[in-house]
Short mmCIF file of C-alpha atoms in Angstrom, two decimals:
data_model
loop_
_atom_site.label_atom_id
_atom_site.label_comp_id
_atom_site.label_asym_id
_atom_site.label_seq_id
_atom_site.Cartn_x
_atom_site.Cartn_y
_atom_site.Cartn_z
CA GLY V 35 -29.43 14.70 2.40
CA SER V 36 -25.77 13.93 2.55
CA GLU V 37 -26.23 10.59 0.47
CA MET V 38 -27.31 11.82 -2.49
CA CYS V 39 -24.90 14.87 -2.49
CA ILE V 40 -22.15 12.80 -2.50
CA GLU V 41 -23.04 10.10 -5.63
CA THR V 42 -23.21 14.13 -7.57
CA VAL V 43 -20.01 14.62 -7.10
CA LEU V 44 -19.16 11.50 -7.51
CA GLN V 45 -20.59 11.32 -10.25
CA THR V 46 -19.76 14.66 -11.89
CA ALA V 47 -16.41 15.75 -10.46
CA THR V 48 -13.16 15.30 -13.35
CA GLN V 49 -10.97 15.08 -10.51
CA PRO V 50 -10.35 12.48 -7.70
CA VAL V 51 -12.28 12.76 -4.76
CA LEU V 52 -10.52 12.27 -1.43
CA LEU V 53 -14.01 10.80 1.50
CA ALA V 54 -11.98 10.81 4.41
CA ARG V 55 -13.35 9.48 7.24
CA GLY V 56 -12.93 10.89 11.49
CA TYR V 57 -11.11 13.52 11.47
CA GLU V 58 -7.18 13.47 12.33
CA ARG V 59 -5.21 17.12 12.65
CA SER V 60 -2.18 15.08 9.86
CA PRO V 61 -4.47 11.45 8.81
CA ARG V 62 -1.42 9.37 9.23
CA ILE V 63 -0.94 6.87 5.57
CA SER V 64 0.27 3.82 5.46
CA ARG V 65 -1.22 0.83 3.37
CA VAL V 66 -2.64 2.00 0.92
CA LEU V 67 -5.56 -1.06 -0.99
CA CYS V 68 -5.37 -0.25 -5.37
CA ALA V 69 -8.89 -1.95 -6.74
CA VAL V 70 -8.44 -2.75 -10.33
CA ASP V 71 -10.40 -4.18 -12.90
CA LEU V 72 -8.26 -4.78 -14.93
CA GLU V 73 -10.17 -2.44 -17.86
CA PRO V 74 -8.31 -0.32 -20.43
CA THR V 75 -9.06 2.71 -18.24
CA SER V 76 -7.47 0.27 -14.64
CA HIS V 77 -3.89 2.83 -15.09
CA GLU V 78 -5.65 5.35 -14.88
CA VAL V 79 -6.66 4.61 -11.64
CA ILE V 80 -3.54 2.93 -10.34
CA ALA V 81 -1.64 6.11 -11.48
CA SER V 82 -3.85 8.01 -8.60
CA ALA V 83 -3.23 5.22 -5.82
CA LEU V 84 0.94 5.71 -6.83
CA GLU V 85 0.45 8.82 -7.08
CA ILE V 86 -0.37 9.08 -3.45
CA ALA V 87 2.59 6.29 -2.19
CA LEU V 88 4.50 8.12 -3.49
CA LEU V 89 3.59 10.93 -1.53
CA ALA V 90 2.88 10.30 1.46
CA GLU V 91 6.03 6.90 1.77
CA ALA V 92 3.72 4.68 2.69
CA GLU V 93 2.75 1.06 1.01
CA LEU V 94 0.84 0.04 -2.71
CA GLU V 95 -0.82 -2.77 -2.65
CA LEU V 96 -2.71 -3.50 -6.18
CA LEU V 97 -5.81 -5.62 -6.01
CA PHE V 98 -7.63 -7.40 -8.66
CA VAL V 99 -10.96 -9.45 -8.09
CA LEU V 100 -12.01 -12.27 -10.47
CA PRO V 101 -16.01 -12.26 -9.84
CA ASP V 102 -17.44 -15.08 -8.79
CA PRO V 103 -20.65 -16.48 -10.72
CA LEU V 104 -22.62 -17.57 -8.23
CA ASN V 105 -22.21 -14.41 -6.30
CA ASP V 106 -25.68 -13.18 -8.26
CA ASP V 107 -27.90 -15.97 -7.28
CA PRO V 108 -29.40 -15.19 -4.60
CA ASN V 109 -32.46 -18.46 -5.03
CA GLY V 110 -29.31 -21.13 -5.58
CA LEU V 111 -30.33 -21.71 -8.69
CA LEU V 112 -26.92 -21.88 -10.54
CA ARG V 113 -25.45 -23.41 -8.15
CA SER V 114 -26.80 -27.23 -9.27
CA SER V 115 -26.46 -25.90 -12.37
CA ILE V 116 -22.77 -24.22 -12.66
CA LYS V 117 -19.78 -26.24 -10.75
CA PHE V 118 -17.23 -22.10 -9.93
CA ASP V 119 -13.77 -24.66 -8.68
CA GLU V 120 -12.04 -20.91 -7.43
CA LYS V 121 -8.65 -22.63 -7.18
CA ARG V 122 -9.45 -24.31 -10.36
CA THR V 123 -10.46 -20.75 -12.34
CA LEU V 124 -7.63 -18.72 -9.93
CA GLY V 125 -5.27 -21.08 -11.20
CA ARG V 126 -6.00 -21.07 -15.05
CA GLU V 127 -6.55 -17.66 -15.46
CA ARG V 128 -3.53 -16.20 -13.15
CA ALA V 129 -1.22 -16.42 -15.97
CA THR V 130 -4.24 -13.75 -18.44
CA ILE V 131 -4.74 -11.96 -15.29
CA GLU V 132 -1.25 -10.90 -14.51
CA ALA V 133 -0.31 -10.04 -18.66
CA LEU V 134 -3.45 -8.10 -18.05
CA PHE V 135 -1.30 -5.97 -14.80
CA ASP V 136 1.75 -5.71 -16.50
CA ARG V 137 -0.25 -3.64 -18.99
CA ALA V 138 -1.34 -1.65 -17.00
CA ILE V 139 1.15 -0.49 -15.53
CA THR V 140 3.60 -0.45 -18.70
CA ARG V 141 0.78 2.63 -19.13
CA VAL V 142 1.66 3.78 -16.18
CA GLU V 143 4.91 7.00 -16.24
CA PRO V 144 6.50 7.91 -12.82
CA PRO V 145 8.18 11.12 -11.95
CA PHE V 146 11.75 9.57 -13.50
CA ALA V 147 12.86 10.91 -10.17
CA ASP V 148 11.11 7.52 -8.53
CA LYS V 149 10.58 5.53 -11.23
CA GLU V 150 12.71 2.48 -9.10
CA ARG V 151 10.95 3.13 -5.67
CA ALA V 152 7.70 2.94 -7.85
CA ARG V 153 8.82 -0.36 -9.86
CA ALA V 154 8.91 -1.98 -6.44
CA LEU V 155 5.27 -0.84 -5.13
CA LEU V 156 4.30 -1.41 -8.13
CA SER V 157 5.14 -4.80 -7.11
CA THR V 158 2.73 -5.68 -4.56
CA ARG V 159 -0.46 -8.12 -6.07
CA SER V 160 -3.57 -9.47 -5.15
CA ILE V 161 -6.01 -12.07 -6.52
CA ARG V 162 -9.29 -12.89 -4.99
CA VAL V 163 -12.30 -14.30 -6.01
CA GLY V 164 -16.28 -13.32 -5.32
CA ARG V 165 -18.20 -10.19 -5.44
CA PRO V 166 -16.35 -7.40 -5.83
CA SER V 167 -17.26 -5.04 -3.24
CA THR V 168 -16.91 -7.90 -0.53
CA ALA V 169 -13.58 -9.11 -1.57
CA ILE V 170 -12.09 -4.93 -1.04
CA LEU V 171 -13.47 -3.82 2.05
CA SER V 172 -11.76 -7.41 3.25
CA ARG V 173 -8.94 -7.37 2.13
CA ALA V 174 -8.69 -2.89 3.74
CA HIS V 175 -9.23 -4.79 7.05
CA GLU V 176 -6.76 -8.01 6.71
CA SER V 177 -3.77 -5.15 5.58
CA ASP V 178 -4.76 -2.91 7.59
CA ALA V 179 -4.87 -0.58 4.75
CA ASP V 180 -5.19 3.70 5.43
CA LEU V 181 -6.90 4.25 1.97
CA ILE V 182 -8.69 2.40 -0.52
CA VAL V 183 -8.23 3.76 -4.26
CA VAL V 184 -11.02 2.61 -6.58
CA GLY V 185 -12.03 3.28 -10.87
CA SER V 186 -15.34 4.97 -10.95
CA ARG V 187 -17.15 1.69 -12.39
CA SER V 188 -16.18 -0.34 -14.87
CA LEU V 189 -16.57 0.79 -18.78
CA ARG V 190 -19.63 -2.27 -19.32
CA GLU V 191 -21.21 -1.80 -16.15
CA VAL V 192 -23.01 2.02 -16.94
CA ALA V 193 -23.52 4.69 -18.93
CA HIS V 194 -21.92 8.04 -18.54
CA HIS V 195 -22.38 9.88 -15.66
CA GLN V 196 -24.30 6.46 -13.34
CA LEU V 197 -22.24 6.59 -10.85
CA GLY V 198 -20.50 2.32 -10.27
CA SER V 199 -22.24 -0.07 -7.91
CA THR V 200 -18.66 -1.46 -6.67
CA ALA V 201 -17.28 2.30 -6.05
CA TRP V 202 -20.60 2.84 -4.18
CA ALA V 203 -20.51 -0.01 -2.45
CA ILE V 204 -17.08 1.21 -1.02
CA THR V 205 -18.10 4.29 0.43
CA ARG V 206 -20.50 3.75 1.83
CA SER V 207 -19.48 1.00 3.93
CA CYS V 208 -16.45 1.90 4.48
CA HIS V 209 -14.32 2.80 7.48
CA VAL V 210 -11.18 3.69 6.01
CA HIS V 211 -10.57 6.81 3.61
CA VAL V 212 -11.70 6.16 0.21
CA MET V 213 -10.73 7.79 -3.52
CA VAL V 214 -12.43 8.00 -6.14
CA VAL V 215 -11.11 8.68 -9.59
CA PRO V 216 -13.03 8.89 -11.94
CA LEU V 217 -11.77 7.43 -15.76
CA GLN V 218 -11.82 9.20 -19.07
CA HIS V 219 -14.51 8.77 -21.07
CA GLU V 220 -13.95 8.98 -24.09
CA ALA V 221 -10.34 7.99 -24.65
CA ASN V 222 -11.37 4.75 -23.10
CA LEU V 223 -15.08 4.07 -25.48
CA LEU V 224 -12.13 4.48 -28.78
CA GLU V 225 -10.01 2.04 -27.43
CA GLN V 226 -10.18 -1.48 -27.30
CA PRO V 227 -8.06 -3.81 -25.13
CA ASP V 228 -5.84 -5.45 -27.66
#
């Protein structure tokens, strides 16, 4: 059906793919939510989101979701042995996460004329804990985002031509526009985080 067709397009695309929800003659994008995993490819996703935010004169929010290790524990087997303290973990990891945000942003090169505006747009960042797809959708709802921008997959997650589970979950259940940015595989496999 059409879901398989969409998945194939998203898997094989070499350019960002925009899935428009609902027909509007002139859709207004005033809030862009860019979800990143802060792996070395994140700057590619941020660059696409920034380009749209600059063109549409929209607000931009960068979002990182720290996966909750207990999310994938349907029978509650880990709950008794692992104490996951969300606040403490975020407190401990915040500096590292901010440094990863900074690393990704320094690799984004906005057009010279837009440098100041780009800097301002890239300063809005949020960090959540949870299942990435759920946290991204809930933040999009809270912030009234018109567009969610997400990478096609995580480097760790899957082989080369598969769509990541987070990107797929968002494209399937999101009610706003979604842009899926394909990641440049070869460059990333050679590049290790410093």
